[in-house]
Backbone as ProteinMPNN parsed JSONL, in Angstrom:
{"seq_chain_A": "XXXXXXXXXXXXXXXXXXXXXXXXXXXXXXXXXXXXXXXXXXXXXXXXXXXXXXXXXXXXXXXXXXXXXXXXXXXXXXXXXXXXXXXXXXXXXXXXXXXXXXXXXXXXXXXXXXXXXXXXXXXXXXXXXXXXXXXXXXXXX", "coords_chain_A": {"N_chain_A": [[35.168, -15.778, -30.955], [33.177, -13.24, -29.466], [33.218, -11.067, -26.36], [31.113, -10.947, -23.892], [28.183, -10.03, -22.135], [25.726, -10.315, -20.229], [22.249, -11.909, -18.167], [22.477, -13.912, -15.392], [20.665, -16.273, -14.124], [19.817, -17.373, -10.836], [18.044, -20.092, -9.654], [15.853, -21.56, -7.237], [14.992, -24.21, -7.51], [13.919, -24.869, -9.875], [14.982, -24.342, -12.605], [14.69, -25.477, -14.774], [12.272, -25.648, -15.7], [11.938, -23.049, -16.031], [13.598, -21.808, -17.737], [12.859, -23.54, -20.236], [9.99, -22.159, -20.407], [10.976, -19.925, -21.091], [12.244, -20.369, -23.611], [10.232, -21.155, -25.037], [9.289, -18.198, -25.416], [10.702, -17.102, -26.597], [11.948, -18.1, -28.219], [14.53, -20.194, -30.084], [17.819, -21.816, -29.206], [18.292, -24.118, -27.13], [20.496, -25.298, -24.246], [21.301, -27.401, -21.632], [22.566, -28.622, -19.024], [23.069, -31.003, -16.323], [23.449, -31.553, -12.673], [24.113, -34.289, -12.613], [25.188, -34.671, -14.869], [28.098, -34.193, -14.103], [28.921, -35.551, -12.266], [27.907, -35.339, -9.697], [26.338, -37.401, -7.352], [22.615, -39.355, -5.937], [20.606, -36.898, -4.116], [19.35, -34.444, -5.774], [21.408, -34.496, -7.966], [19.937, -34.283, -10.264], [19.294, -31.55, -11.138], [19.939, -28.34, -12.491], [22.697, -27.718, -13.529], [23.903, -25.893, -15.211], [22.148, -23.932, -17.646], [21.737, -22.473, -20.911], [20.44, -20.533, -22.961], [20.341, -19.511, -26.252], [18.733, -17.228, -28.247], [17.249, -16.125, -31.371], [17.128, -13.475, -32.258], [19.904, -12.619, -31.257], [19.74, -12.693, -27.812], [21.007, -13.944, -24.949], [20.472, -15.998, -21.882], [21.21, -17.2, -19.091], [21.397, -19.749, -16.751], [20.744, -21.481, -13.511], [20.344, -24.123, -11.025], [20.167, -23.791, -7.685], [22.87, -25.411, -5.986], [23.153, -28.755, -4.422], [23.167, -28.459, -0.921], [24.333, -25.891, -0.825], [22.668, -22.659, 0.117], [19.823, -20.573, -1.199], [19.528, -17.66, -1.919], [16.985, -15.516, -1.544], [16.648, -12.61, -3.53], [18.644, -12.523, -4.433], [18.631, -13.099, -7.366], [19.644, -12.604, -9.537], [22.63, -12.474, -11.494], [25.727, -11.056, -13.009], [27.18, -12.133, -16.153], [30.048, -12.47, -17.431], [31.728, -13.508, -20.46], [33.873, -15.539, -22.39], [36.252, -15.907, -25.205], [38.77, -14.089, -25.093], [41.37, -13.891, -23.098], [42.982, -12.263, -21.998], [41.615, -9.447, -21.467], [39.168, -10.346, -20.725], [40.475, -11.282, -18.189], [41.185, -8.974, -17.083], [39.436, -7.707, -16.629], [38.257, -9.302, -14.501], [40.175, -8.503, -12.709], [39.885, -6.012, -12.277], [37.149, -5.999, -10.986], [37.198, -7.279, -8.952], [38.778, -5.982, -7.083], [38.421, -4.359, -3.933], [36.297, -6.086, -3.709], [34.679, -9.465, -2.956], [36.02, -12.552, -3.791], [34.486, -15.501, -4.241], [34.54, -17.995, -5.305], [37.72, -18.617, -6.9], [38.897, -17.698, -9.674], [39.701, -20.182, -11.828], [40.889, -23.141, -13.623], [37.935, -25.392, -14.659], [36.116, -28.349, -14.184], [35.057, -28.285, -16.524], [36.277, -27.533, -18.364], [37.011, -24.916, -19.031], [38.089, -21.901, -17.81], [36.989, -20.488, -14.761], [35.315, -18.063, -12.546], [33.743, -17.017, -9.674], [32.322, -13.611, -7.926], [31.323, -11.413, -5.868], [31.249, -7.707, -6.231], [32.459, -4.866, -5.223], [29.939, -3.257, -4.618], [28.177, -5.206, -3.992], [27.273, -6.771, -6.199], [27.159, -9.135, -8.198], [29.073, -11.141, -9.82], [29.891, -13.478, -12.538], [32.757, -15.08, -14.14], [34.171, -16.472, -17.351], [36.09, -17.924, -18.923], [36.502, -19.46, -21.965], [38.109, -22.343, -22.726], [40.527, -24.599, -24.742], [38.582, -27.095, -26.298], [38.926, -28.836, -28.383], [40.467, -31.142, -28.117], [38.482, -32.551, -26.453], [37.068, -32.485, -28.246], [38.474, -34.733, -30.144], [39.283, -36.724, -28.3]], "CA_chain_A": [[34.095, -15.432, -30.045], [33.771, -11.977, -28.591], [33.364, -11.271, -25.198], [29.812, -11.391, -23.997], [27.59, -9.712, -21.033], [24.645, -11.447, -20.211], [21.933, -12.214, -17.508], [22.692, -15.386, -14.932], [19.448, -16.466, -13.191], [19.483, -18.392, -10.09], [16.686, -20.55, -9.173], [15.804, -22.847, -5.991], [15.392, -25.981, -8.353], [13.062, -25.266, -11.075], [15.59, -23.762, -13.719], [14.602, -25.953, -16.078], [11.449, -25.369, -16.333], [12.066, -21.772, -16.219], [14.001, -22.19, -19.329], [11.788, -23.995, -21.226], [9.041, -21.124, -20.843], [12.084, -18.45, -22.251], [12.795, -20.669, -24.594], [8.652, -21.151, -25.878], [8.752, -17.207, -25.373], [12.327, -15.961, -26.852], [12.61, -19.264, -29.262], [16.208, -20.35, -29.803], [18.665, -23.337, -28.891], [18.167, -24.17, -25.227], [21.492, -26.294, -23.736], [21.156, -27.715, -20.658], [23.627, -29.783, -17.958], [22.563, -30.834, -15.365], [24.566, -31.794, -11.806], [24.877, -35.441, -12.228], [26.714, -35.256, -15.555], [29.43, -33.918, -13.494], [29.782, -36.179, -11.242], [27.367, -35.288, -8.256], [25.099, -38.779, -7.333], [22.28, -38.705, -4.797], [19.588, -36.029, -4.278], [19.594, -33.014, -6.627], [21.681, -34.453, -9.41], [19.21, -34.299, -11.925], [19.547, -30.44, -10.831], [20.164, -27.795, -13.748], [23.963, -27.349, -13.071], [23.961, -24.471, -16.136], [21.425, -23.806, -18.695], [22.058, -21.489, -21.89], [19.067, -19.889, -24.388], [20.694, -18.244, -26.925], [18.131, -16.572, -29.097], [17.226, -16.077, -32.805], [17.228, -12.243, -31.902], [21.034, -12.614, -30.131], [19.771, -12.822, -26.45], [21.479, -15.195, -24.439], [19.824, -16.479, -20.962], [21.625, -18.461, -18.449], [20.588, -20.123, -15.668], [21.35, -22.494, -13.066], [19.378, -24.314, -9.729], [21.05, -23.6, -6.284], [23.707, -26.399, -5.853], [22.381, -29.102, -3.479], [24.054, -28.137, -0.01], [23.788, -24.341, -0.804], [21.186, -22.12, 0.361], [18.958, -20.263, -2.288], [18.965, -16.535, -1.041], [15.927, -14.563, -2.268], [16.851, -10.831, -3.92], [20.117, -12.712, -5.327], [18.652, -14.153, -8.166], [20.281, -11.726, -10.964], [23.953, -12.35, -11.681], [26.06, -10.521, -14.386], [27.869, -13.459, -16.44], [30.948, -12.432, -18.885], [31.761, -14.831, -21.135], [34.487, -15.069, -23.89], [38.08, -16.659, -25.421], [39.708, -13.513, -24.648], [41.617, -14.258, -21.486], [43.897, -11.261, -21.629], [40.793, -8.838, -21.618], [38.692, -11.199, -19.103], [40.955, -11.389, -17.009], [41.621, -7.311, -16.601], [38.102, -7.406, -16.208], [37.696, -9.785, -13.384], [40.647, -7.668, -11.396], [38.657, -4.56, -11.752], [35.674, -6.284, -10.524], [37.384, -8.22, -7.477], [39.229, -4.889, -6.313], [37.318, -3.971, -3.058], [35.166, -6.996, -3.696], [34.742, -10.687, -2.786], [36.347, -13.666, -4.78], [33.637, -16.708, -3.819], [35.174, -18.675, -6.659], [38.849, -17.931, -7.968], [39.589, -17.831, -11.063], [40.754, -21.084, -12.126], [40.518, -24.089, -14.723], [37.325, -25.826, -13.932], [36.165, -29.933, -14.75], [34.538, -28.695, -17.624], [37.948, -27.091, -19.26], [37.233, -23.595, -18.78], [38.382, -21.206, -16.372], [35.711, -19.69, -14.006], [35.671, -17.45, -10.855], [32.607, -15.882, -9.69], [32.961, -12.716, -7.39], [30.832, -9.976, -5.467], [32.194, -6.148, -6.579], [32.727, -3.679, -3.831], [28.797, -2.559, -4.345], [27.565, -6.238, -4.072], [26.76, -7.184, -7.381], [27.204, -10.938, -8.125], [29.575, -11.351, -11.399], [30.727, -14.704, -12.998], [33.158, -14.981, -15.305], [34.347, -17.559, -17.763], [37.074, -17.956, -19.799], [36.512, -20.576, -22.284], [38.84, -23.397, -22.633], [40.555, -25.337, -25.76], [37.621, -27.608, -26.048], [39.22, -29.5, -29.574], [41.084, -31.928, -27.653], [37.714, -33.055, -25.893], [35.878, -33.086, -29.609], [38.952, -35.733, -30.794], [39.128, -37.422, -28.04]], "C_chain_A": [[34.418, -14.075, -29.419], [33.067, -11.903, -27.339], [31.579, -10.912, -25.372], [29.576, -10.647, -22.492], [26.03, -10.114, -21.169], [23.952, -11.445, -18.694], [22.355, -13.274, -16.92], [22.007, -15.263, -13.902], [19.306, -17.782, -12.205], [18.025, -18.706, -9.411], [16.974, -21.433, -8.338], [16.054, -23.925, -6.284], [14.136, -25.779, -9.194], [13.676, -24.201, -12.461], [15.211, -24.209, -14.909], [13.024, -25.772, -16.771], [11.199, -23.991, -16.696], [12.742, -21.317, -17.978], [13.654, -22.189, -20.412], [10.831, -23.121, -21.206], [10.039, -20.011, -21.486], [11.956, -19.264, -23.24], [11.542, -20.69, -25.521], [8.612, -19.25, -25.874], [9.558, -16.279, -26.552], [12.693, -16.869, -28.365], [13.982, -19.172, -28.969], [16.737, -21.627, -29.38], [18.742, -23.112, -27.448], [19.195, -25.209, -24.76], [21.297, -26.817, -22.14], [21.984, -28.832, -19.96], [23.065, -29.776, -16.777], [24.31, -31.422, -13.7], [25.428, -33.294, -11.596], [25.491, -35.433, -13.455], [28.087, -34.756, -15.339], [29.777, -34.316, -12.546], [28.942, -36.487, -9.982], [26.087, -36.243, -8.543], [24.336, -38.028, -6.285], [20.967, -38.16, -5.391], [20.097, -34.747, -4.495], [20.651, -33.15, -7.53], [20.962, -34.413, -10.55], [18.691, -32.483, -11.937], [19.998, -29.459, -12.148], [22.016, -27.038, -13.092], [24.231, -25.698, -13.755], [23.353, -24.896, -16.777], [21.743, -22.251, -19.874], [21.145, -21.854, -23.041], [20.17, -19.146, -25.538], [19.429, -18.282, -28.109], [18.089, -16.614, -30.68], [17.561, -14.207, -32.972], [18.823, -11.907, -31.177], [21.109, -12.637, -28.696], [20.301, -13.96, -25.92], [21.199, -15.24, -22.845], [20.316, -17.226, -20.401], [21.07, -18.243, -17.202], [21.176, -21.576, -15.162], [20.477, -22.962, -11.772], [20.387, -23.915, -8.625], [21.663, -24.792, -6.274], [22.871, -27.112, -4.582], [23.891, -28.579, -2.142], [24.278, -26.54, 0.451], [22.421, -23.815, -0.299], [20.851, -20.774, -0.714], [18.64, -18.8, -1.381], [18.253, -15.483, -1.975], [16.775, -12.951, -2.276], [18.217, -11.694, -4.302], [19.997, -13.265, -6.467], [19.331, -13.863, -9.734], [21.772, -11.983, -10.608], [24.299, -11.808, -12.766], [27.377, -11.4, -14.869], [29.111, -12.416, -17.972], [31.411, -13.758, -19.101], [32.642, -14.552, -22.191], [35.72, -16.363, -23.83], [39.08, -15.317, -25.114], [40.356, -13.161, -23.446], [42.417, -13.085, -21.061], [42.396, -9.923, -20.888], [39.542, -9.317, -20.263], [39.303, -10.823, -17.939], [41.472, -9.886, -16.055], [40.158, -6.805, -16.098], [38.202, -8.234, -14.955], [38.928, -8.809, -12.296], [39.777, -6.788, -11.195], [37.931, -4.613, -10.992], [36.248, -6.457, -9.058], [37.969, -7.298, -6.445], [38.606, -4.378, -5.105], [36.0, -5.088, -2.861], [35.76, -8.379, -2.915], [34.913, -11.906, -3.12], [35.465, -14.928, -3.665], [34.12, -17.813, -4.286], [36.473, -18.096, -6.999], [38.945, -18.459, -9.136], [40.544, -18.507, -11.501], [39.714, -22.126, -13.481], [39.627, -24.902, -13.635], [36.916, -27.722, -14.573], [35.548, -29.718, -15.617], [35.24, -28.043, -18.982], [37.647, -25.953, -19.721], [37.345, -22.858, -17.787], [37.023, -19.958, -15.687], [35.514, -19.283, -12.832], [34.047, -16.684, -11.156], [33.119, -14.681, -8.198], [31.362, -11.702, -6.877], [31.833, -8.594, -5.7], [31.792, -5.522, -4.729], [31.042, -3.022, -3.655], [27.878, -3.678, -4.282], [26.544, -6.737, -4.903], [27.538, -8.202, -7.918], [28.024, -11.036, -9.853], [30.374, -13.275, -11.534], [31.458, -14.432, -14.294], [34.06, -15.984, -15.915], [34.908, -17.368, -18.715], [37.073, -19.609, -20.874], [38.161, -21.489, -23.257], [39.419, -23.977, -24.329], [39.707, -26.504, -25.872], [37.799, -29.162, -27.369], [40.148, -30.601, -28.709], [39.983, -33.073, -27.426], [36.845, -33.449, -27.281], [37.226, -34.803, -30.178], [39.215, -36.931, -29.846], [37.78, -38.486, -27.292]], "O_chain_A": [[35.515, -13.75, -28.963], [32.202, -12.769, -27.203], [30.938, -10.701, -26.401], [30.515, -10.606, -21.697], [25.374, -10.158, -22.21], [24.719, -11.072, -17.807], [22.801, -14.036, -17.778], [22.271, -14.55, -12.933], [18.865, -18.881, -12.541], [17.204, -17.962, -8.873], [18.006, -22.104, -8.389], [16.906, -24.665, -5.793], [13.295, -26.676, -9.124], [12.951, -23.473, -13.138], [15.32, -23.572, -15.956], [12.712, -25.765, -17.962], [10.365, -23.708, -17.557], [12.307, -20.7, -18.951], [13.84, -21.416, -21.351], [10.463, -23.077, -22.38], [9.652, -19.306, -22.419], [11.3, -18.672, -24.097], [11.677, -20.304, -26.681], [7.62, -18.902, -26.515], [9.235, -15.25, -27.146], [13.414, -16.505, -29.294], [14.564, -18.504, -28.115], [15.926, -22.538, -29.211], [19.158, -22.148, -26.805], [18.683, -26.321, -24.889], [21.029, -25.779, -21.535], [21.985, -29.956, -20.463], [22.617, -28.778, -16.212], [25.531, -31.545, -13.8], [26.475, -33.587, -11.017], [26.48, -36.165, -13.466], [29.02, -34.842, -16.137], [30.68, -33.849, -11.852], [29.084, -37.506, -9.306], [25.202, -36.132, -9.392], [24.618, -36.948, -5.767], [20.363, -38.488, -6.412], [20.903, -34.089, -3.837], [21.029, -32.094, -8.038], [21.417, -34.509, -11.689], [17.779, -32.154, -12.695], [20.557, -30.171, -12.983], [22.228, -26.055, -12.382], [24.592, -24.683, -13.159], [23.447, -26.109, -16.961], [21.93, -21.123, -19.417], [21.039, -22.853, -23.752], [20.678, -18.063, -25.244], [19.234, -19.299, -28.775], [19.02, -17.21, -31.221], [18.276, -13.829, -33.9], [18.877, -10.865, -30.524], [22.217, -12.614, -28.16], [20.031, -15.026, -26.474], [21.823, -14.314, -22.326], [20.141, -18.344, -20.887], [20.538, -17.27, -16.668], [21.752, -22.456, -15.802], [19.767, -22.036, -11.381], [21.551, -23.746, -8.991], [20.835, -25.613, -6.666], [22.125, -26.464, -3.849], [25.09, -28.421, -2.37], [24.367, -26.074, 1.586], [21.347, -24.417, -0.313], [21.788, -20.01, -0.949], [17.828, -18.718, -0.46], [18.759, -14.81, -2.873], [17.315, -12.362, -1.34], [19.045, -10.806, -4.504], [20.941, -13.936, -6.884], [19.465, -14.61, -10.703], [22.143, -11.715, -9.465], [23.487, -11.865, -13.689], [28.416, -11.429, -14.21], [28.809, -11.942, -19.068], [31.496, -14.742, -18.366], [32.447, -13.579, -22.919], [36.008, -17.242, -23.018], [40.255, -15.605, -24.886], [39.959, -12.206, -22.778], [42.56, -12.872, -19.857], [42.449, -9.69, -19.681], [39.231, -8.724, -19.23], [38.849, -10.228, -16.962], [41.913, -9.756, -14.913], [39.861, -5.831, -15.407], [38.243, -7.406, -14.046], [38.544, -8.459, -11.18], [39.02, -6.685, -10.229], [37.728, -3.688, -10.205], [35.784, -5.825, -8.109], [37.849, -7.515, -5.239], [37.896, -3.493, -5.582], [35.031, -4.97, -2.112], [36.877, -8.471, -2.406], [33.968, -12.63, -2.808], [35.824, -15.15, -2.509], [34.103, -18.757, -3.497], [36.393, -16.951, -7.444], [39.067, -19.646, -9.438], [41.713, -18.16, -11.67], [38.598, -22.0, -13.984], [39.926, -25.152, -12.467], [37.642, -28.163, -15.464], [35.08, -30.765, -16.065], [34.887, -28.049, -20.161], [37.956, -25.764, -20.898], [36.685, -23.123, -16.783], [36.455, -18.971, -16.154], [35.519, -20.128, -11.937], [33.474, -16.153, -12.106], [34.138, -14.917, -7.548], [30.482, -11.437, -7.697], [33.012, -8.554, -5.348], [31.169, -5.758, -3.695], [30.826, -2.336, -2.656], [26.704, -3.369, -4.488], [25.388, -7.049, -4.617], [28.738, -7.967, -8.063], [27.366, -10.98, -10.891], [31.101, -13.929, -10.786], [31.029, -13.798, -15.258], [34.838, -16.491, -15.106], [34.397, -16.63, -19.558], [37.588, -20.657, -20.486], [38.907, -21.095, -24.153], [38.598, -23.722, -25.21], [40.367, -27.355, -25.275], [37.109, -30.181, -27.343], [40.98, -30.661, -29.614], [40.142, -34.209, -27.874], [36.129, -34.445, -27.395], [36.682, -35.848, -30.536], [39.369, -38.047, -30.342], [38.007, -39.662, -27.009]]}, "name": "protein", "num_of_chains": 1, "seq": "XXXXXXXXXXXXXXXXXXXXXXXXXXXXXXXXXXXXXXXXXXXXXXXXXXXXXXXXXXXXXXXXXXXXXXXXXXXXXXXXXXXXXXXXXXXXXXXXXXXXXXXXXXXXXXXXXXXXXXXXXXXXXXXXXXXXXXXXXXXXX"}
């Protein structure tokens, strides 16, 4: 996998249907998790925890609802998402970024066995970034 830059679109709580019109617009494989298969019962687990379009054209589209408990702040709804297996390279990237900036998230192993920090830069621009995980353990067992 090579490393990846990408849109990440937060929504109030209608990600999913947001989605589903990219996905009737852009075509492509549309993935979707939501908050209770990780755990969170209640109101707003059936919540779009992360959603991912990837394209027939190579675009890839993620998206997620505001966590319940969070507040949903209008003009933040663009994030810039890297994405990859190269952790050496990632990870020289997320210093750069966090230098003068704001770690919200550190950069750690998360419950879905990849490592993920999100971050404001020094000019307050919203980055996530995700280091993906050995994931073959979870296919055998």
């Amino acid at each position: 996998m090579t490393t990846r830059l990408n849109p990440y679109i937060s929504f109030k709580d209608d990600a999913r249907a947001a989605m589903e019109f990219y996905q009737s617009v852009f075509g492509g494989e549309l993935n979707v998790s939501t908050f209770g298969e990780y755990g969170q019962s209640g109101p707003g687990s059936d919540g779009v925890m992360h959603a991912q379009l990837e394209t027939p054209s190579g675009y890839t589209i993620m998206a997620s609802d505001t966590p319940p408990g969070m507040t949903h702040q209008e003009g933040s709804s663009i994030t810039v998402s890297l994405s990859g297996d190269d952790s050496d390279e990632l990870r020289r990237y997320w210093d750069g970024l966090a230098d003068g900036g704001t770690v919200s998230v550190p950069l750690e192993k998360q419950m879905w066995g990849d490592e993920f920090g999100q971050l404001t830069d020094r000019f307050g621009i919203g980055w996530l970034v995700n280091i993906a995980g050995d994931h073959s353990a979870d296919a055998a067992g």
